[in-house]
XYZ file of N, CA, C and O in Angstrom:
820
model
N 1.004 -1.186 0.024
C 0.265 -0.234 0.217
C 0.954 1.408 -0.357
O 2.196 1.171 0.411
N 0.252 2.379 -0.652
C 0.920 3.701 -0.625
C 1.078 4.094 0.580
O 2.668 4.829 0.765
N 0.554 3.767 1.520
C 0.811 4.535 3.417
C 2.115 3.733 3.927
O 2.596 4.111 4.895
N 2.603 2.551 2.909
C 3.641 1.748 3.619
C 4.817 2.584 2.993
O 6.254 2.517 3.666
N 4.885 3.620 1.879
C 5.963 4.368 1.381
C 5.746 5.312 2.331
O 6.998 6.496 2.145
N 5.137 6.117 3.194
C 4.900 7.073 3.979
C 5.981 6.918 5.372
O 5.827 5.909 6.107
N 6.619 8.273 5.541
C 7.729 8.078 6.597
C 7.203 8.872 7.786
O 7.004 10.291 7.115
N 6.829 8.537 8.793
C 6.342 9.202 10.044
C 7.409 10.088 10.247
O 8.769 9.890 10.509
N 7.014 11.484 10.727
C 7.982 12.239 10.674
C 7.482 13.603 11.268
O 6.522 14.098 11.226
N 8.575 14.559 11.576
C 8.209 16.131 11.801
C 9.085 17.070 11.319
O 9.285 17.744 11.775
N 9.688 16.827 10.045
C 10.620 17.462 9.429
C 10.040 18.715 8.940
O 8.403 18.567 8.875
N 10.499 19.458 8.255
C 10.145 20.520 7.509
C 9.363 20.259 6.374
O 8.055 20.823 5.861
N 9.924 19.562 5.647
C 8.961 18.804 4.411
C 7.693 18.144 4.871
O 6.599 18.207 4.352
N 7.637 17.358 6.039
C 6.446 16.857 6.611
C 5.447 17.983 7.421
O 4.471 17.926 6.824
N 5.742 18.550 7.627
C 4.865 20.071 8.240
C 4.426 20.773 7.043
O 3.564 21.698 7.105
N 5.177 20.895 5.894
C 4.667 21.771 4.769
C 3.579 21.059 4.046
O 3.160 20.117 3.915
N 2.412 21.836 3.597
C 1.024 21.621 3.273
C 1.398 21.078 2.048
O 2.197 21.180 1.408
N 0.402 19.929 1.875
C 0.250 19.182 1.028
C 0.238 20.061 -0.616
O 1.031 19.561 -1.816
N -0.376 20.683 -0.579
C -0.729 21.380 -2.138
C 0.570 22.263 -2.367
O 1.199 21.969 -3.362
N 1.105 23.126 -1.518
C 2.484 23.559 -1.698
C 3.569 22.390 -2.040
O 4.263 22.860 -2.940
N 3.714 21.359 -1.301
C 4.947 20.647 -1.557
C 4.776 19.753 -3.172
O 5.380 20.019 -4.327
N 3.270 19.788 -3.312
C 3.181 19.011 -4.985
C 3.804 20.238 -6.042
O 3.891 20.195 -7.086
N 3.332 21.759 -5.512
C 3.453 22.844 -6.354
C 4.676 22.931 -6.417
O 5.483 23.225 -7.924
N 5.526 22.784 -5.587
C 6.781 23.000 -5.490
C 7.759 21.920 -6.463
O 8.675 22.255 -7.211
N 7.154 20.673 -6.450
C 7.570 19.600 -7.120
C 7.606 20.042 -8.525
O 8.098 19.773 -9.473
N 6.114 19.913 -9.020
C 6.172 20.417 -10.423
C 6.787 21.333 -10.762
O 7.243 21.840 -12.065
N 7.031 22.607 -10.046
C 8.237 24.033 -10.729
C 9.465 23.546 -10.793
O 9.972 23.581 -11.843
N 9.737 22.761 -9.756
C 11.164 21.879 -9.393
C 11.714 21.271 -11.259
O 12.542 21.282 -11.608
N 10.436 20.474 -11.121
C 10.653 19.160 -12.116
C 10.378 20.038 -13.817
O 11.573 19.898 -14.565
N 9.787 20.985 -13.880
C 9.846 21.803 -14.761
C 10.837 22.733 -15.241
O 11.668 22.367 -15.921
N 11.887 23.486 -14.028
C 12.668 23.748 -14.022
C 14.045 23.116 -14.577
O 14.778 23.217 -15.523
N 13.902 22.095 -14.145
C 15.141 20.852 -14.400
C 14.923 20.390 -15.899
O 16.171 19.688 -16.625
N 13.489 20.256 -16.124
C 13.476 20.058 -17.782
C 14.103 20.849 -18.706
O 14.435 20.074 -19.881
N 14.029 22.018 -18.207
C 14.107 23.093 -19.458
C 15.756 23.054 -18.825
O 16.555 24.156 -20.175
N 16.393 22.842 -17.957
C 17.816 23.234 -18.002
C 18.593 22.046 -18.391
O 18.538 20.812 -17.760
N 19.810 22.579 -19.149
C 20.681 21.359 -19.464
C 22.610 21.845 -19.000
O 23.020 21.085 -19.757
N 22.493 22.594 -18.238
C 23.878 23.104 -17.433
C 24.134 21.794 -16.348
O 23.741 21.405 -15.556
N 25.464 21.237 -17.048
C 25.730 19.972 -16.123
C 25.716 20.380 -14.692
O 25.635 19.637 -13.678
N 26.632 21.346 -14.143
C 26.975 21.925 -12.832
C 25.683 21.882 -12.307
O 25.605 21.839 -11.032
N 24.483 22.633 -12.672
C 23.524 23.117 -12.131
C 22.773 21.851 -11.800
O 21.831 21.224 -10.528
N 22.504 21.195 -12.851
C 21.935 19.487 -12.561
C 22.387 18.751 -11.688
O 21.820 17.885 -11.019
N 24.133 18.762 -11.241
C 24.574 18.237 -10.603
C 24.389 18.473 -9.319
O 23.820 17.567 -8.245
N 24.041 19.824 -8.828
C 23.595 20.476 -7.570
C 22.194 20.291 -7.383
O 22.209 19.727 -6.024
N 21.242 20.046 -8.223
C 19.823 19.824 -7.895
C 19.679 18.332 -7.334
O 19.132 18.251 -6.660
N 20.145 17.486 -8.220
C 20.790 15.811 -7.784
C 21.308 15.795 -6.237
O 20.655 15.021 -5.409
N 22.426 16.710 -5.734
C 22.961 16.372 -4.970
C 21.787 17.470 -3.532
O 21.406 16.953 -2.842
N 20.997 18.311 -3.805
C 20.182 18.638 -3.603
C 19.009 17.798 -3.098
O 18.502 17.947 -1.923
N 18.341 17.212 -4.011
C 17.448 16.038 -3.862
C 17.981 14.773 -3.008
O 17.022 14.591 -2.304
N 19.341 14.248 -2.787
C 19.780 13.760 -1.828
C 19.382 13.957 -0.707
O 19.328 13.012 0.451
N 19.590 15.453 -0.332
C 20.128 16.304 1.033
C 18.395 16.178 1.458
O 18.376 15.771 2.803
N 17.631 16.634 0.774
C 16.076 16.689 0.914
C 15.693 15.560 1.277
O 14.986 15.068 2.425
N 16.139 13.994 0.741
C 15.491 12.941 1.088
C 16.252 12.924 2.275
O 15.532 11.857 3.602
N 17.326 12.518 2.827
C 17.601 12.124 3.947
C 17.059 13.010 5.128
O 17.372 12.954 6.264
N 16.690 14.542 4.769
C 16.212 15.519 5.431
C 15.120 14.986 6.430
O 14.601 15.243 7.322
N 14.222 13.828 5.710
C 13.078 13.350 5.843
C 12.914 12.218 6.857
O 12.348 11.340 7.115
N 14.354 11.593 6.806
C 14.841 10.275 7.108
C 14.831 9.101 6.324
O 15.035 7.990 6.477
N 15.268 9.472 5.094
C 15.037 8.465 4.160
C 16.885 8.101 3.940
O 17.678 9.141 3.260
N 17.517 7.139 4.125
C 18.945 6.756 3.857
C 18.931 6.128 2.377
O 18.010 5.999 1.915
N 20.294 6.377 1.926
C 20.381 6.063 0.639
C 19.950 4.337 0.587
O 19.487 4.345 -0.548
N 20.416 3.756 1.083
C 19.790 2.393 0.943
C 18.158 2.305 0.825
O 17.726 1.590 0.273
N 17.292 3.043 1.455
C 16.140 2.829 1.273
C 15.601 3.719 0.114
O 14.743 3.523 -0.186
N 16.185 4.902 -0.156
C 15.822 5.385 -1.364
C 16.387 4.673 -2.538
O 15.644 4.335 -3.755
N 17.296 3.597 -2.492
C 17.700 2.863 -3.448
C 16.518 1.870 -3.786
O 16.455 1.410 -4.718
N 15.973 1.132 -2.735
C 15.649 0.070 -2.772
C 13.922 0.623 -3.382
O 12.976 -0.157 -4.001
N 13.706 1.540 -2.814
C 12.445 2.267 -3.173
C 12.494 2.931 -4.566
O 11.331 3.092 -6.020
N 13.722 3.424 -5.587
C 13.560 3.913 -6.789
C 14.220 2.957 -7.573
O 14.597 3.382 -9.000
N 14.829 1.872 -7.407
C 15.977 1.214 -7.980
C 15.252 0.525 -9.688
O 16.168 0.831 -10.495
N 13.780 -0.190 -9.611
C 13.203 -0.197 -11.257
C 13.634 0.952 -11.855
O 14.088 1.049 -13.258
N 13.284 2.032 -11.523
C 13.335 3.403 -12.070
C 14.395 3.800 -12.614
O 14.557 4.259 -13.888
N 15.565 4.130 -11.494
C 16.702 4.208 -11.658
C 17.605 3.239 -12.960
O 18.210 4.199 -13.771
N 16.992 1.904 -12.845
C 18.098 1.236 -13.867
C 17.543 1.699 -15.105
O 18.432 1.655 -16.479
N 16.059 1.524 -15.761
C 15.734 2.379 -16.469
C 16.120 3.636 -17.034
O 16.544 3.779 -17.866
N 16.757 4.500 -16.404
C 16.845 5.783 -16.567
C 18.879 5.355 -16.572
O 19.087 6.197 -17.816
N 19.290 5.041 -16.079
C 20.798 4.444 -16.350
C 20.811 3.947 -18.139
O 21.464 4.071 -18.819
N 19.808 2.593 -18.487
C 19.792 2.422 -19.935
C 19.609 3.319 -20.585
O 19.970 3.370 -21.669
N 18.200 4.210 -20.112
C 18.024 5.415 -21.085
C 19.275 6.327 -21.558
O 19.669 6.865 -22.288
N 19.994 6.582 -20.259
C 21.477 7.436 -20.698
C 22.127 7.121 -21.390
O 22.896 7.399 -21.991
N 22.723 5.709 -21.355
C 23.335 4.753 -21.945
C 22.969 4.987 -23.367
O 23.846 5.456 -24.483
N 21.916 4.346 -23.897
C 21.550 4.861 -25.136
C 22.077 6.281 -26.054
O 22.102 6.348 -27.067
N 21.204 7.237 -25.095
C 21.611 8.665 -25.345
C 23.172 8.485 -25.763
O 23.575 9.625 -26.431
N 23.688 8.155 -24.834
C 25.133 8.643 -25.048
C 25.781 7.807 -26.165
O 26.948 8.085 -26.979
N 25.281 6.861 -26.348
C 25.639 5.971 -27.802
C 25.241 6.720 -29.167
O 25.771 6.459 -30.115
N 23.833 7.129 -29.138
C 23.398 7.439 -30.475
C 23.396 8.899 -30.667
O 23.861 9.619 -31.758
N 23.774 9.357 -29.383
C 23.659 10.917 -29.430
C 25.519 11.620 -29.058
O 25.784 11.769 -29.910
N 25.212 12.200 -27.673
C 26.612 12.339 -27.472
C 26.567 11.811 -25.805
O 25.457 11.696 -25.207
N 28.301 11.902 -25.204
C 28.551 11.422 -23.812
C 27.676 12.444 -23.217
O 26.922 12.519 -21.682
N 27.354 13.762 -23.480
C 26.856 15.116 -22.616
C 25.509 14.765 -22.494
O 24.829 15.026 -21.684
N 24.745 14.434 -23.821
C 23.023 14.337 -23.872
C 23.059 12.692 -22.787
O 21.655 12.933 -21.831
N 23.918 12.089 -22.722
C 23.248 10.898 -22.019
C 23.619 11.101 -20.231
O 23.275 10.812 -19.167
N 24.355 12.208 -19.338
C 25.006 12.623 -18.649
C 23.907 13.639 -18.231
O 23.852 13.682 -17.025
N 23.496 14.551 -19.120
C 22.179 15.201 -18.884
C 21.226 14.498 -18.415
O 20.661 14.572 -17.280
N 20.677 13.678 -18.806
C 19.690 12.621 -18.342
C 20.196 11.760 -17.322
O 19.112 11.466 -16.433
N 21.160 11.285 -16.989
C 21.356 10.773 -15.493
C 21.312 11.547 -14.620
O 21.711 11.037 -13.563
N 21.551 13.051 -14.423
C 21.986 13.655 -13.619
C 20.313 14.627 -12.905
O 19.548 14.548 -12.387
N 19.585 15.080 -14.747
C 18.152 15.385 -14.415
C 17.275 14.509 -13.879
O 16.201 14.770 -12.682
N 16.939 12.941 -14.749
C 16.223 12.417 -13.980
C 15.982 11.872 -12.648
O 14.968 12.225 -11.936
N 17.005 11.171 -12.024
C 17.010 10.868 -10.644
C 17.144 11.909 -9.594
O 16.628 11.962 -9.036
N 17.263 13.232 -10.222
C 17.333 14.270 -9.224
C 15.879 14.602 -9.152
O 14.990 14.353 -7.772
N 14.836 14.491 -10.154
C 13.300 14.559 -9.902
C 12.655 13.398 -9.574
O 12.032 13.606 -8.648
N 13.414 12.578 -9.903
C 12.594 11.048 -8.791
C 13.151 11.519 -7.290
O 11.840 10.769 -6.889
N 14.455 12.050 -6.921
C 14.706 11.704 -5.433
C 13.703 13.028 -4.785
O 12.885 12.248 -3.842
N 13.225 14.321 -5.456
C 12.464 15.005 -5.161
C 10.912 14.626 -4.954
O 10.448 14.714 -4.066
N 10.668 14.002 -6.179
C 9.303 13.122 -5.915
C 9.170 12.153 -5.021
O 8.385 11.791 -3.703
N 10.018 11.155 -4.695
C 10.332 10.268 -3.745
C 10.079 10.792 -2.358
O 9.342 10.476 -1.364
N 10.847 11.868 -2.250
C 10.740 12.672 -0.832
C 9.463 13.243 -0.442
O 8.615 13.431 0.421
N 8.797 14.157 -1.350
C 7.113 13.847 -0.994
C 6.458 13.143 -1.036
O 5.753 13.300 -0.165
N 6.644 12.244 -1.763
C 5.507 11.026 -1.420
C 6.294 10.085 0.177
O 4.863 9.954 0.584
N 7.522 10.267 0.398
C 7.765 9.841 1.773
C 6.868 10.676 2.896
O 6.687 10.301 4.377
N 6.619 11.978 2.696
C 6.276 12.490 3.953
C 4.933 13.463 3.659
O 4.326 13.704 4.351
N 4.613 12.364 2.849
C 3.060 12.531 2.541
C 1.963 11.469 2.895
O 1.946 10.680 1.801
N 1.100 11.489 3.465
C 0.218 10.557 3.649
C -0.831 10.244 2.222
O -0.745 11.132 1.779
N -1.524 8.952 2.522
C -2.195 8.913 1.281
C -3.537 9.284 1.613
O -4.228 10.427 0.397
N -4.092 9.976 2.796
C -4.769 10.559 3.086
C -4.900 12.006 2.329
O -5.965 12.656 1.864
N -3.576 12.691 3.109
C -3.306 13.855 2.670
C -3.372 14.305 0.923
O -3.848 15.067 0.158
N -2.945 13.258 0.152
C -2.769 13.333 -1.181
C -4.153 13.457 -1.425
O -4.660 14.129 -2.251
N -5.286 12.913 -1.138
C -6.571 12.313 -1.571
C -7.236 13.636 -1.365
O -7.935 14.415 -1.948
N -7.207 14.074 -0.073
C -8.085 15.335 0.174
C -7.235 16.477 -0.520
O -7.801 17.500 -0.928
N -5.922 16.993 -0.770
C -5.707 17.832 -1.601
C -6.087 17.658 -3.245
O -6.592 18.717 -3.392
N -6.465 16.719 -3.660
C -6.784 16.358 -4.794
C -8.339 16.671 -4.796
O -8.957 17.688 -5.954
N -8.992 16.271 -3.942
C -10.565 16.482 -3.576
C -10.498 17.988 -3.536
O -11.526 18.634 -4.432
N -10.277 18.813 -2.780
C -9.894 20.090 -2.795
C -9.570 20.912 -4.050
O -10.267 21.889 -4.468
N -8.618 20.512 -4.718
C -8.324 21.100 -5.851
C -9.596 20.642 -7.067
O -9.652 21.682 -8.183
N -10.166 19.602 -6.869
C -11.210 19.243 -7.786
C -12.384 19.930 -7.575
O -13.888 19.828 -8.452
N -13.002 20.830 -6.570
C -14.034 21.687 -6.070
C -14.328 22.296 -6.940
O -15.496 22.729 -7.470
N -13.379 22.866 -7.630
C -14.396 24.206 -8.820
C -14.500 23.384 -9.855
O -15.753 23.938 -10.297
N -14.360 22.152 -10.567
C -14.879 21.310 -11.006
C -16.270 20.916 -10.837
O -17.326 20.756 -11.741
N -16.426 20.685 -9.615
C -17.497 20.160 -8.793
C -18.921 21.451 -9.307
O -19.633 20.925 -9.591
N -18.306 22.098 -8.833
C -19.070 23.341 -9.086
C -19.606 23.818 -10.399
O -20.839 24.111 -10.511
N -18.985 23.516 -11.490
C -18.979 24.011 -12.997
C -19.756 22.478 -13.299
O -20.776 22.529 -14.361
N -20.183 21.253 -12.355
C -20.667 20.403 -12.598
C -20.509 19.430 -13.725
O -20.961 18.579 -14.117
N -18.973 19.211 -13.670
C -18.100 18.281 -14.318
C -17.960 16.941 -13.660
O -18.079 15.913 -14.651
N -17.965 16.767 -12.319
C -17.497 15.744 -11.681
C -18.117 16.154 -10.486
O -18.153 17.530 -9.850
N -17.699 15.043 -9.159
C -17.723 14.984 -7.966
C -16.216 15.119 -7.494
O -15.816 14.149 -7.718
N -15.922 15.839 -6.846
C -14.693 15.761 -5.957
C -14.383 15.021 -5.022
O -12.986 13.975 -5.611
N -15.581 14.492 -4.427
C -15.188 13.042 -3.687
C -14.868 12.148 -4.016
O -13.974 11.152 -4.179
N -15.587 11.873 -5.693
C -15.388 10.520 -6.335
C -13.930 10.709 -6.593
O -13.440 9.610 -6.684
N -13.463 11.805 -7.514
C -12.288 11.649 -7.466
C -11.238 11.140 -6.851
O -10.313 10.873 -7.147
N -11.388 12.057 -5.700
C -10.618 11.700 -4.454
C -10.623 9.955 -4.237
O -9.373 9.350 -3.964
N -11.669 9.586 -4.146
C -11.785 7.989 -3.904
C -11.026 7.372 -5.030
O -10.414 6.471 -4.293
N -11.360 7.293 -6.129
C -10.628 6.999 -7.600
C -9.468 6.600 -7.015
O -8.921 5.486 -7.266
N -8.402 8.134 -7.288
C -7.327 8.424 -6.637
C -6.944 7.200 -5.697
O -5.763 6.474 -5.670
N -7.473 7.330 -4.564
C -7.270 6.645 -3.106
C -7.044 5.137 -3.738
O -6.687 4.048 -3.256
N -8.022 4.457 -4.031
C -8.354 3.020 -4.894
C -7.076 2.564 -5.696
O -6.413 1.525 -5.454
N -6.595 3.473 -6.812
C -5.483 3.280 -7.764
C -4.268 3.339 -6.951
O -3.492 2.270 -7.008
N -4.359 4.232 -5.903
C -2.694 4.174 -5.496
C -3.006 3.125 -4.329
O -2.014 2.398 -3.976
N -3.860 2.593 -3.888
C -4.108 1.507 -2.615
C -3.662 0.231 -3.594
O -3.636 -0.530 -3.265
N -4.468 0.390 -4.991
C -4.085 -1.175 -5.576
C -2.796 -1.202 -6.269
O -2.181 -2.515 -6.478
N -2.382 -0.329 -6.645
C -1.315 -0.831 -7.554
C -0.187 -1.233 -6.680
O 0.707 -2.349 -7.232
N 0.687 -1.014 -5.416
C 1.548 -1.447 -4.784
C 0.950 -2.656 -4.625
O 1.734 -3.664 -4.351
N -0.578 -2.952 -4.091
C -1.183 -4.525 -3.641
C -0.890 -5.212 -4.806
O -0.553 -6.503 -4.100
N -0.847 -4.950 -5.790
C -0.869 -5.801 -6.939
C 0.570 -6.259 -7.015
O 1.095 -7.498 -7.681
N 1.495 -5.692 -7.050
C 2.711 -5.997 -7.383
C 3.365 -6.731 -6.218
O 4.070 -7.750 -6.475
N 3.046 -6.255 -4.857
C 3.208 -7.419 -4.283
C 2.616 -8.583 -4.223
O 3.308 -9.280 -3.656
N 1.597 -8.876 -4.847
C 1.093 -10.184 -4.867
C 1.695 -10.879 -6.145
O 2.022 -12.339 -6.015
N 2.114 -9.982 -7.102
C 3.134 -10.747 -8.083
C 3.798 -11.344 -7.284
O 4.437 -12.684 -7.825
N 4.495 -10.613 -6.744
C 6.036 -11.079 -5.865
C 5.426 -12.471 -5.417
O 6.389 -13.178 -4.966
N 4.393 -12.199 -4.379
C 4.297 -13.446 -3.667
C 4.175 -14.676 -4.531
O 4.398 -15.748 -4.027
N 3.320 -14.753 -5.382
C 2.988 -15.469 -6.160
C 4.737 -15.963 -7.231
O 4.613 -17.258 -7.292
N 5.007 -15.293 -7.487
C 6.436 -15.517 -7.997
C 7.184 -16.297 -7.139
O 8.059 -17.166 -7.222
N 7.553 -16.146 -5.813
C 8.242 -16.747 -4.865
C 7.566 -17.903 -4.594
O 8.295 -18.773 -4.400
N 6.411 -18.059 -4.661
C 5.657 -19.283 -4.470
C 6.182 -20.413 -5.618
O 6.274 -21.653 -5.337
N 5.810 -20.040 -6.798
C 6.331 -20.464 -7.963
C 7.764 -21.286 -7.949
O 8.538 -22.256 -8.103
N 9.005 -20.217 -7.543
C 10.091 -20.473 -7.265
C 10.325 -21.500 -6.325
O 11.394 -22.318 -6.348
N 9.674 -21.438 -4.663
C 9.923 -22.068 -4.173
C 9.534 -23.817 -4.431
O 10.347 -24.397 -3.716
N 8.463 -23.865 -5.515
C 8.116 -25.350 -5.742
C 8.658 -25.648 -7.031
O 8.381 -26.465 -7.415
N 9.945 -24.965 -7.428
C 10.427 -25.152 -8.582
C 9.669 -25.001 -9.879
O 10.109 -25.876 -10.568
N 9.239 -24.259 -9.487
C 8.261 -24.281 -10.851
C 8.753 -22.776 -11.535
O 8.653 -21.998 -11.137
N 9.087 -22.936 -13.259
C 9.425 -21.759 -13.899
C 8.633 -20.591 -13.799
O 7.178 -20.672 -14.176
N 8.915 -19.755 -13.727
C 8.088 -18.153 -13.468
C 7.502 -18.013 -14.786
O 8.257 -17.239 -15.842
N 6.693 -17.922 -15.275
C 5.925 -17.462 -16.721
C 4.451 -16.768 -16.504
O 4.052 -16.835 -15.468
N 4.711 -15.717 -16.968
C 3.878 -14.491 -16.975
C 2.615 -15.223 -17.160
O 1.992 -14.666 -16.392
N 2.407 -16.068 -17.956
C 0.643 -16.225 -18.285
C 0.490 -16.853 -17.168
O -1.092 -17.422 -16.977
N 1.558 -17.978 -16.627
C 0.597 -18.612 -15.262
C 0.434 -17.809 -14.144
O -0.231 -18.373 -13.077
N 0.887 -16.706 -13.900
C 0.746 -15.788 -12.995
C -0.590 -14.696 -12.743
O -1.127 -14.252 -12.091
N -0.812 -14.379 -14.033
C -1.858 -13.171 -14.549
C -3.313 -14.019 -13.852
O -4.035 -13.202 -13.602
N -3.527 -15.367 -14.449
C -4.918 -15.867 -13.595
C -5.169 -15.640 -12.563
O -6.125 -14.599 -11.921
N -4.167 -16.253 -11.348
C -4.706 -16.139 -10.017
C -4.194 -14.799 -9.392
O -5.223 -14.221 -8.902
N -3.044 -13.800 -10.358
C -3.331 -12.156 -9.784
C -4.449 -11.868 -10.350
O -5.294 -10.876 -9.164
N -5.625 -11.903 -11.191
C -6.470 -11.142 -11.688
C -7.542 -11.713 -11.017
O -8.562 -10.772 -10.488
N -7.772 -12.891 -10.849
C -8.773 -13.142 -9.782
C -9.124 -12.885 -8.643
O -10.272 -12.330 -8.069
N -7.725 -12.787 -7.751
C -7.555 -12.311 -6.377
C -7.641 -10.743 -6.202
O -8.411 -10.309 -5.093
N -6.896 -10.060 -7.256
C -7.328 -8.576 -7.415
C -9.135 -8.193 -7.492
O -9.768 -7.300 -6.883
N -9.505 -9.047 -8.534
C -11.211 -8.744 -8.828
C -12.178 -9.167 -7.353
O -13.186 -8.162 -7.376
N -11.677 -9.844 -6.619
C -11.910 -10.121 -5.592
C -11.869 -9.662 -4.381
O -13.071 -9.102 -4.144
N -11.345 -8.563 -4.531
C -11.065 -8.132 -3.475
C -11.678 -6.373 -3.995
O -11.682 -5.834 -3.183
N -11.458 -5.973 -5.020
C -12.159 -5.140 -5.641
C -13.941 -5.056 -5.469
O -14.679 -4.063 -4.966
N -14.326 -6.456 -6.020
C -15.585 -6.272 -5.568
C -15.989 -6.282 -3.933
O -17.104 -5.605 -3.785
N -15.066 -6.958 -3.084
C -15.310 -6.327 -1.499
C -14.818 -4.920 -1.381
O -16.061 -4.471 -0.721
N -14.466 -4.205 -2.128
C -14.595 -2.768 -1.773
C -15.209 -1.888 -2.115
O -15.937 -1.038 -1.753
N -15.847 -2.619 -3.304
C -16.825 -1.750 -3.743
C -18.424 -1.925 -3.051
O -18.738 -1.277 -3.169
N -18.382 -3.086 -2.525
C -19.696 -3.415 -1.640
C -19.482 -2.574 -0.531
O -20.699 -2.026 -0.110
N -18.511 -2.418 -0.140
C -18.499 -1.761 1.366
C -18.568 -0.308 0.701
O -19.215 0.348 1.758
N -17.925 -0.033 -0.236
C -18.216 1.765 -0.289
C -19.990 1.782 -0.605
O -20.637 2.973 -0.029
N -20.211 1.149 -1.298
C -21.971 1.159 -1.324
C -23.025 0.644 -0.486
O -23.917 1.812 -0.019
N -22.261 0.107 0.312
C -22.833 -0.316 2.197
C -23.200 1.103 2.391
O -23.942 1.121 3.558
N -21.691 1.657 2.684
C -21.736 2.939 3.745
C -22.685 4.230 2.867
O -22.308 5.542 3.216
N -22.915 3.831 1.384
C -23.287 5.199 0.500
C -22.596 6.394 0.330
O -22.929 7.600 0.354
N -21.215 5.714 0.203
C -20.232 6.864 0.017
C -20.508 7.554 -1.501
O -20.316 8.624 -1.842
N -20.636 6.532 -2.496
C -20.855 6.962 -3.927
C -22.621 7.355 -4.131
O -23.150 6.806 -3.676
N -22.757 8.612 -4.387
C -24.109 8.813 -4.843
C -24.702 10.145 -4.078
O -25.621 10.433 -4.146
N -23.620 10.503 -2.771
C -24.199 11.421 -2.260
C -23.785 12.807 -2.577
O -22.805 13.087 -3.301
N -24.633 13.853 -1.965
C -24.567 14.915 -2.460
C -23.694 15.702 -1.911
O -23.380 15.025 -0.520
N -23.021 16.787 -2.345
C -21.530 17.326 -1.378
C -22.153 17.682 -0.385
O -23.444 18.332 -0.974
N -21.517 18.324 0.496
C -22.407 18.954 1.549
C -21.083 20.390 1.285
O -20.359 20.049 1.502
N -21.733 21.474 1.353
C -21.223 22.762 1.662
C -21.474 23.401 2.797
O -22.658 23.420 2.963
């Protein structure tokens, strides 16, 4: 679950409002996307590591959380070095991890409920225009964030079970049990939501 990514604490980033954190992340990401100065990008990468450490994320924890993305970035940087130039690859190798580490710090310092509340408030103008219900949008986000890590954990459990039995790990063998278990949980959650009358209620202003 996404809540497992949240690190309890009282750092300056924990105390910052969720909306301000997301806005700052957007501005920083946009700025780094437009910058290709290597010293500046190196400084941004160093700053992102400092920010991550300031909220209690050690290098090992940061690596464990971002390893798949970092490996993808390294591959992309290598391709750019070969096809374009070493400098282009180095820009990617500095820029993307910096953005990733800043985003990881925001995720680690913000609870799932805070993310949902922030999105719900941000969607209120759209609700007033009659385009959607802000609470439903927040609920949808919460369910997506809830299930994505859960599906990954279930995949790992099924994979480990196959390996323990000496069965070759094949994706088509895992998809069936993975889909069935996920749909069962989805049905249970949908029933619980309907039983509590969460969907279909009018917003209270």
